[in-house]
Coordinates of C-alpha atoms in Angstrom, one line a residue:
M180 CA 3.6 -22.1 -21.0
K181 CA 1.5 -21.5 -17.9
T182 CA 1.6 -18.6 -15.8
L183 CA 3.6 -19.5 -12.6
K184 CA 2.2 -17.0 -10.0
T185 CA -0.9 -14.9 -9.6
I186 CA -1.7 -13.2 -6.4
G187 CA -4.6 -10.9 -5.5
V188 CA -5.2 -9.0 -2.5
S189 CA -7.6 -6.3 -1.2
F190 CA -8.0 -4.2 1.8
L191 CA -11.2 -2.8 3.1
V192 CA -12.1 -0.7 6.2
L193 CA -15.9 -0.9 7.1
A194 CA -17.7 1.7 9.2
P195 CA -21.3 0.9 9.3
I196 CA -22.1 4.0 11.4
L197 CA -20.1 6.5 9.6
I198 CA -17.0 5.4 7.6
V199 CA -15.9 2.3 5.7
F200 CA -12.2 2.0 5.2
A201 CA -10.5 0.2 3.7
N202 CA 5.1 8.4 -20.2
D203 CA 7.5 8.8 -17.2
D204 CA 10.0 11.5 -17.2
E205 CA 13.3 9.7 -18.1
S206 CA 15.5 12.6 -17.2
S207 CA 18.7 12.0 -15.4
T208 CA 17.5 13.3 -12.1
D209 CA 13.9 13.5 -10.7
P210 CA 13.8 16.7 -8.5
R211 CA 10.9 15.1 -6.5
F212 CA 13.0 11.9 -5.6
D213 CA 14.7 11.6 -2.3
A214 CA 16.7 8.4 -1.8
R215 CA 16.9 8.7 1.9
V216 CA 13.1 9.2 2.3
S217 CA 12.5 6.3 -0.1
E218 CA 14.7 4.0 2.0
L219 CA 13.2 5.0 5.2
L220 CA 9.6 4.5 3.9
A221 CA 10.5 1.0 2.7
S222 CA 12.2 0.2 6.1
N223 CA 9.1 1.6 7.9
M224 CA 6.8 -0.8 5.8
L225 CA 9.0 -3.8 6.8
K226 CA 8.7 -2.6 10.4
L227 CA 5.0 -2.4 10.1
S228 CA 5.1 -6.0 8.5
Q229 CA 7.0 -7.3 11.5
E230 CA 4.8 -5.6 14.1
I231 CA 1.5 -6.8 12.4
G232 CA 3.0 -10.3 12.0
T233 CA 4.0 -10.6 15.7
T234 CA 0.6 -9.3 16.9
V235 CA -1.3 -11.6 14.6
L236 CA 0.8 -14.8 15.8
Q237 CA 0.0 -14.0 19.4
D238 CA -3.6 -15.4 19.1
S239 CA -3.2 -17.5 16.1
D240 CA -1.9 -20.9 15.2
K241 CA -2.8 -20.9 11.6
T242 CA -1.1 -19.7 8.4
E243 CA -1.3 -15.9 8.3
I244 CA -0.4 -14.0 5.1
F245 CA -0.9 -10.3 4.4
S246 CA 0.1 -7.4 2.1
P247 CA 2.2 -4.7 4.0
L248 CA 1.9 -2.7 0.7
C249 CA -1.8 -2.9 0.7
I250 CA -2.3 -2.0 4.3
Y251 CA 0.3 0.8 4.3
S252 CA -1.4 2.3 1.3
A253 CA -4.8 2.4 2.8
L254 CA -3.5 3.8 6.3
S255 CA -1.7 6.5 4.2
T256 CA -4.9 7.7 2.7
L257 CA -6.2 8.0 6.3
L258 CA -3.1 9.7 7.4
M259 CA -3.6 12.4 4.6
G260 CA -7.0 13.1 6.0
A261 CA -6.3 12.9 9.7
N262 CA -5.7 15.5 12.5
G263 CA -5.2 15.8 16.2
Q264 CA -4.9 12.4 18.1
T265 CA -5.8 10.2 15.1
F266 CA -3.1 11.9 13.0
Q267 CA -0.4 11.3 15.8
E268 CA -1.4 7.6 16.3
L269 CA -1.1 7.0 12.6
M270 CA 2.1 8.8 12.4
N271 CA 3.3 6.3 15.1
V272 CA 1.9 3.2 13.6
L273 CA 3.5 4.1 10.2
K274 CA 6.7 5.0 12.0
I275 CA 6.9 8.4 10.5
N276 CA 7.3 10.2 13.8
N277 CA 10.7 8.6 14.2
D278 CA 12.0 11.0 11.4
P279 CA 12.3 14.7 12.4
Y280 CA 11.9 15.9 8.9
L281 CA 9.0 13.8 7.8
S282 CA 7.2 14.5 11.1
Q283 CA 7.1 18.1 10.1
N284 CA 6.6 17.6 6.3
T285 CA 4.1 14.9 6.1
W286 CA 3.4 15.9 2.3
K287 CA 6.7 14.4 1.5
V288 CA 5.6 10.9 2.8
H289 CA 2.8 11.0 0.2
E290 CA 4.9 12.3 -2.7
E291 CA 7.7 9.8 -2.2
F292 CA 5.3 6.8 -1.6
S293 CA 3.6 7.8 -4.9
L294 CA 7.0 7.7 -6.7
M295 CA 7.7 4.2 -5.2
I296 CA 4.3 3.0 -6.4
D297 CA 5.1 4.4 -9.8
D298 CA 8.3 2.3 -9.9
L299 CA 6.8 -0.9 -9.0
N300 CA 5.8 -1.7 -12.5
R301 CA 8.9 -0.6 -14.2
D302 CA 11.0 -3.4 -15.9
I303 CA 14.2 -1.6 -15.1
P304 CA 14.8 1.1 -12.5
H305 CA 14.0 4.6 -13.2
P306 CA 17.1 6.4 -14.2
G307 CA 16.3 9.5 -12.3
R308 CA 15.5 7.7 -9.0
R309 CA 18.7 5.7 -8.3
R310 CA 18.5 3.6 -5.0
R311 CA 21.1 1.6 -3.5
P312 CA 21.0 -2.0 -5.0
V313 CA 20.8 -5.3 -3.2
F314 CA 24.3 -6.8 -2.9
W315 CA 23.5 -10.2 -4.2
T316 CA 21.8 -8.8 -7.4
Q317 CA 24.7 -6.5 -8.5
N318 CA 26.6 -9.4 -10.2
H319 CA 23.5 -10.3 -12.1
Q320 CA 22.6 -6.9 -13.5
Q321 CA 23.3 -8.0 -16.9
N322 CA 20.7 -10.8 -16.6
R323 CA 18.1 -8.3 -15.5
D324 CA 18.7 -6.0 -18.4
E325 CA 19.4 -8.3 -21.3
N326 CA 15.7 -8.2 -22.4
K327 CA 14.9 -4.8 -21.5
N328 CA 13.9 -3.9 -25.1
Q329 CA 11.5 -6.8 -25.5
N330 CA 7.8 -6.0 -25.2
Q331 CA 7.2 -9.0 -22.9
S332 CA 6.1 -8.0 -19.4
Y333 CA 7.5 -10.3 -16.7
Q334 CA 5.6 -8.7 -13.8
Q335 CA 2.3 -6.9 -13.0
I336 CA 1.8 -5.1 -9.7
Q337 CA -1.4 -3.0 -9.7
I338 CA -2.5 -1.3 -6.5
A339 CA -5.7 0.7 -6.7
N340 CA -7.4 2.8 -4.1
G341 CA -11.3 3.6 -4.2
I342 CA -13.2 6.2 -2.2
F343 CA -16.8 5.6 -2.2
F344 CA -19.0 8.1 -0.4
Q345 CA -22.7 8.8 0.2
N346 CA -24.5 11.0 -2.0
G347 CA -24.7 14.4 -0.3
Y348 CA -21.6 13.9 1.8
F349 CA -18.9 16.5 1.5
I350 CA -15.2 15.6 0.7
R351 CA -12.7 18.5 0.9
D352 CA -11.3 19.6 -2.5
D353 CA -7.7 19.4 -1.5
Y354 CA -8.1 15.9 0.0
R355 CA -9.7 14.7 -3.3
S356 CA -7.2 16.3 -5.4
A357 CA -4.2 14.8 -3.5
I358 CA -6.0 11.3 -3.4
E359 CA -6.4 11.5 -7.0
S360 CA -2.9 12.6 -8.0
V361 CA -0.8 10.7 -5.4
Y362 CA -2.7 7.5 -5.1
K363 CA -4.6 7.5 -8.5
S364 CA -7.9 6.8 -6.5
T365 CA -11.2 6.1 -7.9
L366 CA -13.9 8.5 -6.7
Q367 CA -17.5 7.4 -6.8
R368 CA -20.8 8.4 -5.2
L369 CA -23.0 5.6 -3.9
D370 CA -26.5 5.7 -2.3
F371 CA -25.7 3.8 1.0
A372 CA -28.8 5.2 2.7
N373 CA -31.4 4.0 0.2
K374 CA -29.7 1.2 -1.7
P375 CA -27.1 -0.5 0.6
E376 CA -27.2 -3.8 -1.0
L377 CA -26.5 -2.3 -4.6
S378 CA -23.7 -0.3 -3.0
S379 CA -22.1 -3.4 -1.5
K380 CA -22.5 -5.2 -4.9
Y381 CA -20.8 -2.3 -6.6
I382 CA -17.8 -2.2 -4.3
N383 CA -17.4 -6.1 -4.5
S384 CA -17.3 -5.7 -8.3
W385 CA -14.7 -3.0 -8.0
V386 CA -12.5 -5.2 -5.9
K387 CA -13.0 -8.2 -8.1
E388 CA -12.0 -6.2 -11.1
K389 CA -8.9 -4.7 -9.5
T390 CA -7.7 -8.0 -8.3
Q391 CA -8.2 -9.8 -11.6
N392 CA -11.0 -11.9 -10.1
K393 CA -8.9 -13.1 -7.2
I394 CA -11.0 -11.6 -4.5
K395 CA -14.6 -12.0 -5.6
E396 CA -16.4 -10.9 -2.4
I397 CA -15.0 -8.7 0.3
I398 CA -18.5 -7.5 1.7
S399 CA -20.5 -10.5 2.4
D400 CA -23.3 -8.7 4.2
P401 CA -25.0 -5.5 2.9
L402 CA -23.5 -2.3 4.2
S403 CA -25.4 -0.3 6.9
S404 CA -27.7 2.4 5.6
T405 CA -25.9 4.9 7.9
T406 CA -22.5 4.2 6.1
K407 CA -21.1 7.5 4.8
S408 CA -17.9 6.5 3.1
V409 CA -15.9 3.5 2.0
I410 CA -12.2 3.7 1.4
A411 CA -10.8 0.5 -0.2
S412 CA -7.4 -0.5 -1.5
A413 CA -6.9 -3.3 -3.8
L414 CA -3.6 -5.2 -4.9
Y415 CA -3.0 -7.5 -7.8
F416 CA 0.5 -9.2 -8.2
K417 CA 1.5 -11.6 -10.8
A418 CA 5.1 -12.6 -11.8
V419 CA 7.3 -15.5 -13.4
W420 CA 10.0 -17.2 -11.6
E421 CA 13.6 -16.6 -12.8
R422 CA 14.1 -20.4 -12.7
M423 CA 10.8 -22.3 -12.9
F424 CA 10.0 -25.2 -10.7
L425 CA 9.9 -28.5 -12.6
E426 CA 6.4 -29.8 -12.9
G427 CA 7.4 -33.4 -13.4
L428 CA 9.1 -33.4 -9.9
T429 CA 6.2 -32.1 -8.0
K430 CA 5.1 -34.9 -5.7
P431 CA 3.4 -35.6 -2.4
K432 CA 6.0 -35.3 0.4
E433 CA 6.0 -34.9 4.1
F434 CA 5.6 -31.5 5.8
Y435 CA 6.1 -31.4 9.6
P436 CA 3.8 -28.7 11.1
Y437 CA 5.0 -29.6 14.8
G438 CA 8.6 -30.4 13.9
I439 CA 10.6 -33.3 12.4
G440 CA 10.0 -36.4 14.4
R441 CA 6.2 -35.5 15.0
A442 CA 3.4 -36.6 12.8
P443 CA 3.6 -35.1 9.3
I444 CA 1.0 -34.1 6.7
F445 CA 1.5 -34.7 3.1
V446 CA 1.5 -31.7 0.6
E447 CA 2.5 -31.2 -3.0
M448 CA 6.3 -30.3 -2.9
M449 CA 7.8 -28.6 -5.7
A450 CA 11.6 -28.9 -6.8
T451 CA 14.1 -26.8 -8.6
G452 CA 17.7 -26.3 -8.7
G453 CA 20.4 -23.8 -9.7
S454 CA 22.2 -20.8 -8.4
Y455 CA 20.3 -18.8 -5.6
P456 CA 21.0 -16.1 -3.1
F457 CA 21.6 -17.9 0.3
Y458 CA 22.8 -17.1 3.8
D459 CA 23.2 -19.4 6.8
S460 CA 22.5 -17.0 9.7
Q461 CA 24.1 -18.5 12.7
E462 CA 23.6 -15.3 14.7
F463 CA 19.9 -15.6 14.3
D464 CA 19.7 -19.5 14.2
C465 CA 18.0 -19.6 10.9
R466 CA 18.7 -20.0 7.1
I467 CA 17.3 -17.6 4.3
I468 CA 17.1 -18.4 0.7
G469 CA 15.8 -16.1 -2.2
L470 CA 13.7 -17.3 -5.1
P471 CA 13.9 -14.4 -7.5
Y472 CA 11.3 -13.6 -10.3
R473 CA 12.3 -12.9 -13.8
K474 CA 14.9 -10.2 -14.3
H475 CA 15.2 -10.0 -10.4
L476 CA 12.5 -7.3 -10.2
T477 CA 10.9 -9.1 -7.2
T478 CA 12.2 -11.9 -4.8
M479 CA 10.5 -14.3 -2.6
Y480 CA 12.7 -14.8 0.5
I481 CA 12.0 -17.8 2.6
I482 CA 13.3 -17.6 6.2
L483 CA 13.4 -21.0 7.9
P484 CA 14.3 -21.3 11.6
N485 CA 16.6 -24.1 12.6
N486 CA 14.5 -27.0 14.1
S487 CA 11.3 -25.2 13.3
T488 CA 8.2 -25.9 14.9
R489 CA 4.9 -24.0 15.3
Q490 CA 6.0 -22.7 18.6
R491 CA 9.4 -22.1 17.6
L492 CA 8.3 -20.0 14.6
R493 CA 6.1 -17.9 16.9
H494 CA 9.0 -17.2 19.2
F495 CA 11.3 -16.5 16.3
Q496 CA 8.9 -14.1 14.7
A497 CA 8.6 -12.2 18.0
T498 CA 12.4 -11.7 18.2
L499 CA 12.9 -10.9 14.6
T500 CA 13.2 -7.4 13.5
A501 CA 13.2 -5.5 10.2
D502 CA 16.9 -4.6 10.9
K503 CA 17.6 -8.3 11.3
I504 CA 16.0 -9.2 8.0
E505 CA 17.9 -6.5 6.1
S506 CA 21.1 -7.6 7.7
M507 CA 20.5 -11.2 6.5
I508 CA 19.6 -10.1 2.9
S509 CA 22.7 -7.9 2.7
K510 CA 24.9 -10.9 3.5
M511 CA 23.3 -13.3 1.1
E512 CA 25.7 -14.8 -1.7
M513 CA 24.9 -16.9 -4.7
K514 CA 25.0 -20.6 -4.0
T515 CA 24.2 -23.8 -6.1
A516 CA 21.3 -25.3 -4.4
I517 CA 18.5 -27.8 -4.7
I518 CA 15.2 -26.4 -3.4
L519 CA 12.0 -28.3 -2.3
F520 CA 9.2 -26.0 -1.6
P521 CA 5.5 -26.6 -1.2
K522 CA 2.8 -25.4 -3.4
L523 CA 0.7 -22.7 -1.8
H524 CA -2.9 -21.7 -2.1
I525 CA -3.9 -19.6 0.9
T526 CA -6.9 -17.4 1.5
N527 CA -6.8 -15.3 4.5
R528 CA -9.0 -12.7 6.1
I529 CA -7.6 -10.6 9.1
D530 CA -9.5 -8.2 11.4
L531 CA -7.1 -5.3 11.5
K532 CA -9.2 -3.3 13.8
K533 CA -8.1 -5.6 16.8
I534 CA -4.5 -5.7 15.6
L535 CA -4.1 -2.0 15.0
N536 CA -5.7 -1.3 18.5
R537 CA -3.0 -3.3 20.3
M538 CA -0.4 -1.3 18.1
G539 CA -1.8 2.1 19.5
L540 CA -4.3 3.2 16.7
R541 CA -7.4 3.5 18.9
S542 CA -9.0 6.9 18.3
L543 CA -9.8 5.9 14.7
F544 CA -12.4 3.5 16.0
N545 CA -14.0 5.8 18.5
Y546 CA -16.8 8.2 17.4
D547 CA -16.0 10.7 20.2
Q548 CA -12.1 10.7 19.5
S549 CA -11.7 10.1 15.8
D550 CA -10.5 13.1 13.9
L551 CA -10.5 12.9 10.2
S552 CA -11.4 16.6 9.6
L553 CA -9.1 16.9 6.5
I554 CA -11.2 14.5 4.6
S555 CA -14.5 16.4 5.3
T556 CA -16.1 19.1 7.2
G557 CA -19.3 16.9 7.4
I558 CA -22.7 16.4 5.8
E559 CA -23.6 19.4 3.5
T560 CA -27.0 21.1 3.9
I561 CA -26.9 23.1 0.6
P562 CA -27.6 21.4 -2.8
Y563 CA -24.6 20.8 -5.0
Q564 CA -24.3 22.2 -8.4
E565 CA -21.7 21.1 -10.9
S566 CA -18.9 23.5 -11.9
P567 CA -15.4 23.4 -13.3
F568 CA -12.4 22.6 -11.4
I569 CA -11.0 25.8 -9.6
F570 CA -8.0 26.7 -7.4
N571 CA -9.0 25.6 -4.0
R572 CA -9.3 28.0 -1.1
F573 CA -9.6 26.9 2.4
A574 CA -12.7 27.6 4.3
E575 CA -13.9 26.7 7.8
T576 CA -17.4 26.1 6.4
E577 CA -18.1 25.2 2.9
S578 CA -21.1 26.7 1.2
K579 CA -21.4 24.6 -2.0
H580 CA -21.7 20.8 -1.6
M581 CA -22.9 17.6 -3.2
T582 CA -26.4 16.9 -3.8
N583 CA -28.3 13.5 -3.4
E584 CA -28.3 12.3 -6.9
T585 CA -30.9 10.0 -8.3
A586 CA -28.3 7.6 -9.9
T587 CA -26.8 5.1 -7.5
V588 CA -23.3 5.5 -8.8
Q589 CA -21.8 8.6 -10.5
S590 CA -18.2 9.4 -11.1
V591 CA -16.9 12.5 -9.4
T592 CA -15.2 14.5 -12.1
K593 CA -15.7 18.1 -11.2
R594 CA -15.0 20.2 -8.2
E595 CA -17.8 22.0 -6.2
R596 CA -17.6 25.8 -6.1
R597 CA -17.4 27.0 -2.7
S598 CA -17.2 30.4 -0.6
A599 CA -14.0 31.4 0.9
A600 CA -13.8 32.1 4.7
T601 CA -10.1 32.2 4.8
F602 CA -9.6 34.7 2.0
K603 CA -11.6 37.9 1.4
T604 CA -12.4 38.8 -2.2
I605 CA -12.1 42.3 -3.4
N606 CA -15.7 42.4 -4.3
S607 CA -17.6 41.3 -1.2
D608 CA -20.6 40.2 -3.1
F609 CA -19.1 37.2 -4.5
H610 CA -21.5 34.8 -6.3
T611 CA -21.4 31.4 -7.8
D612 CA -22.2 32.7 -11.3
R613 CA -19.0 34.7 -11.3
E614 CA -16.0 33.6 -13.3
P615 CA -14.2 31.0 -11.1
L616 CA -10.7 32.0 -9.5
R617 CA -7.8 30.5 -11.0
L618 CA -4.2 30.0 -9.8
K619 CA -2.9 33.0 -11.8
D620 CA -5.7 35.2 -10.3
V621 CA -4.4 34.7 -6.9
V622 CA -0.7 35.2 -7.6
I623 CA -0.9 37.7 -10.5
K624 CA -4.2 39.7 -10.5
K625 CA -4.2 40.1 -6.8
R626 CA -7.9 39.4 -6.7
I627 CA -7.4 38.1 -3.2
T628 CA -6.0 39.9 -0.4
K629 CA -3.3 38.8 2.1
S630 CA -4.2 35.9 4.3
Y631 CA -2.5 33.3 6.6
L632 CA -2.3 30.7 3.7
Q633 CA -1.1 33.3 1.3
K634 CA 1.7 34.4 3.5
K635 CA 2.8 30.8 4.0
L636 CA 2.2 29.2 0.6
I637 CA 1.7 31.9 -2.2
G638 CA 4.2 34.5 -1.4
R639 CA 6.5 33.8 -4.3
N640 CA 6.7 34.9 -7.8
R641 CA 4.9 33.4 -10.8
R642 CA 7.7 31.2 -12.0
E643 CA 8.2 29.6 -8.6
V644 CA 4.4 28.7 -8.4
E645 CA 4.4 27.2 -11.9
N646 CA 7.3 25.0 -11.0
I647 CA 5.4 23.3 -8.1
S648 CA 3.3 20.5 -9.2
D649 CA -0.4 20.4 -8.4
Q650 CA 0.1 17.3 -6.4
Q651 CA 2.6 18.9 -4.2
M652 CA 0.5 22.0 -3.8
S653 CA -2.5 20.0 -2.7
L654 CA -0.4 18.0 -0.2
K655 CA 1.3 21.2 1.3
R656 CA -2.2 22.9 1.6
L657 CA -3.4 19.8 3.5
D658 CA -0.4 20.2 6.0
L659 CA -1.2 23.9 6.4
L660 CA -4.8 23.2 7.0
R661 CA -3.9 20.6 9.6
T662 CA -1.8 23.3 11.3
R663 CA -4.5 25.8 11.3
L664 CA -7.2 23.6 12.4
S665 CA -5.1 22.3 15.2
S666 CA -4.8 26.0 16.5
E667 CA -8.5 26.8 16.2
H668 CA -11.9 25.7 17.5
Y669 CA -13.5 23.7 14.6
P670 CA -16.3 21.3 14.1
N671 CA -15.1 17.6 14.1
P672 CA -17.2 15.7 11.4
R673 CA -17.0 12.6 13.7
L674 CA -15.8 10.3 10.9
Y675 CA -14.6 7.0 12.4
A676 CA -13.9 3.4 11.3
D677 CA -16.0 0.5 12.7
E678 CA -14.2 -2.4 10.9
L679 CA -10.9 -3.0 9.1
I680 CA -10.9 -6.0 7.0
H681 CA -7.9 -7.3 5.1
Q682 CA -8.3 -10.1 2.7
I683 CA -5.8 -12.0 0.5
D684 CA -5.9 -14.9 -2.0
L685 CA -2.3 -16.4 -2.5
T686 CA -1.2 -18.9 -5.1
V687 CA 2.3 -20.1 -5.6
N688 CA 2.9 -23.0 -8.2
E689 CA 5.5 -24.1 -10.7
V690 CA 6.0 -23.5 -14.4
G691 CA 8.2 -25.8 -16.5
T692 CA 8.4 -28.9 -18.5
E693 CA 9.5 -32.5 -17.9
G694 CA 12.7 -32.0 -19.8
G695 CA 13.9 -29.6 -17.2
A696 CA 14.3 -32.4 -14.6
A697 CA 17.8 -33.1 -15.9
T698 CA 18.9 -29.9 -14.0
V699 CA 18.1 -31.1 -10.6
T700 CA 19.4 -34.6 -11.4
T701 CA 22.7 -33.3 -12.4
L702 CA 23.0 -31.2 -9.3
R703 CA 22.2 -34.3 -7.0
R704 CA 25.1 -36.1 -8.6
S705 CA 27.7 -33.2 -8.4
G706 CA 26.7 -32.2 -4.8
P707 CA 25.1 -28.7 -4.4
D708 CA 26.3 -26.1 -1.9
V709 CA 22.8 -25.9 -0.3
F710 CA 20.0 -28.4 0.1
F711 CA 17.0 -26.3 1.1
R712 CA 14.0 -28.2 2.1
A713 CA 11.0 -26.1 3.4
E714 CA 9.4 -28.9 5.1
T715 CA 8.7 -27.3 8.6
P716 CA 7.0 -23.9 9.5
F717 CA 8.7 -20.9 7.8
L718 CA 8.3 -17.1 7.2
F719 CA 8.4 -15.6 3.8
L720 CA 8.6 -12.1 2.3
I721 CA 7.9 -11.1 -1.3
R722 CA 9.8 -7.9 -1.9
H723 CA 10.2 -5.5 -4.8
E724 CA 14.0 -5.1 -5.2
D725 CA 14.4 -1.6 -6.5
T726 CA 12.1 0.2 -4.0
K727 CA 12.5 -2.7 -1.3
I728 CA 8.8 -2.4 -0.7
P729 CA 7.4 -5.5 1.1
I730 CA 4.5 -6.7 -1.1
F731 CA 3.5 -9.9 0.9
Y732 CA 4.6 -11.2 4.3
G733 CA 3.5 -14.0 6.5
A734 CA 4.1 -17.3 8.4
V735 CA 3.3 -20.6 7.0
F736 CA 2.5 -23.2 9.6
E737 CA 0.8 -25.5 7.1
P738 CA 1.0 -25.0 3.2
R739 CA -2.7 -25.2 2.8
N740 CA -5.9 -23.4 4.0
E741 CA -6.5 -24.2 7.7

């Protein structure tokens, strides 16, 4: 049997001058999980999808597909390291400022998003993170769980973040710690200054590997020798239909880009039949049908405006909202249906810099305004020496930094030891050869005197500290650092993004045998409740049903590359 669906996506932000961006605990209750925050983040991602989609279609008349999950993940890594105006603009674009609790506790955004990403690859929902189910799936829960003890995996969703930075360029300890634990990021040193072509080749190879060879090259030209950092996000998705399309029925059929009655094009149209979630939305003048993947882990929703044309779809997209989409999905019911849907193979490359500028994210692209001071304090001037990981202590200036290494690529596996400006040690002549401070030294042995951060974060007993995860500690320390830097004069490292490039390769095809054609033939005779023919421009959304994360979103004007 052939694999039905393979999708690969990568996201990259390029800054030739300075930055380039781009065994579970099965306990009954996960104390980190917050159902309200999880639902809010999923809703925010869908709102971001709508806003990007609307902005893209203002100037485009071609098929535009993108990954909200991939974009949200990359922007979140920037949010974690942003301050000042850049931080506020990212909060607005990601819709976090709309919630009073999250606007004051940004660390929770990253912690909850990390749990959601962890749940993407689960064959059944995590028992300690129970979310509100989709209505139409509740009657089919048994079908989802009947094979849960089998070793077969029906879905793969791999999201990977990579941070590639110039040899000798300093990255804050807590930012690196949080990136590693929350987003499972790869940290690599590259020599952009002396070997830009080899650095570009390495990043392309990394993206190719993470997307299972779907995105073979995202950097077509060598990076500038002045590049200091690359932040990349890559996504790979693969799933099998709950009911496979029937290969024997795939035939060239008409598709009407400008509406029925106008000149058609011929595309390979697939066919299938059975029981599918469907809703005829008279209030929004469209129809929506769901094509579930195996075990209903993920669903492709197809939204087809009535009398659709290119112009009609653009207008429909501009008036559609995330709340309207959720409303339609909540009203879907299972109907017997015959479905005709075109085979898709779409590659798409979007310049997100222009789009995000229109959405209000402007300072990130301006050397004088960009503020990513939680990522780095700037280029170090003192040679770096390897040392073990230690409990991080904030400092306005860092004295131990990374060195320019002879190797072009080297994994970052250890933390640099640094002096502490915020804390004062008991022995004032603190040297690098002294035994490194540990968390228990701070809390129990009192080797560090009281300070701003100590009052805010470490004023608790030993048991309380031990119950806080390293991930949460790093995230909270970053929030405290943001507060401190906002009230003090500090040097801005002037990191900024010059380009944001988002690229996808999307394939949708059928899996099945000739023998399955009898199903559709029988439905034709008996008369289905719904005959759904995607033969005019439409929108589609691929969503993970447990977390409600939108994985892919887009408008299809023609089911082929344009």
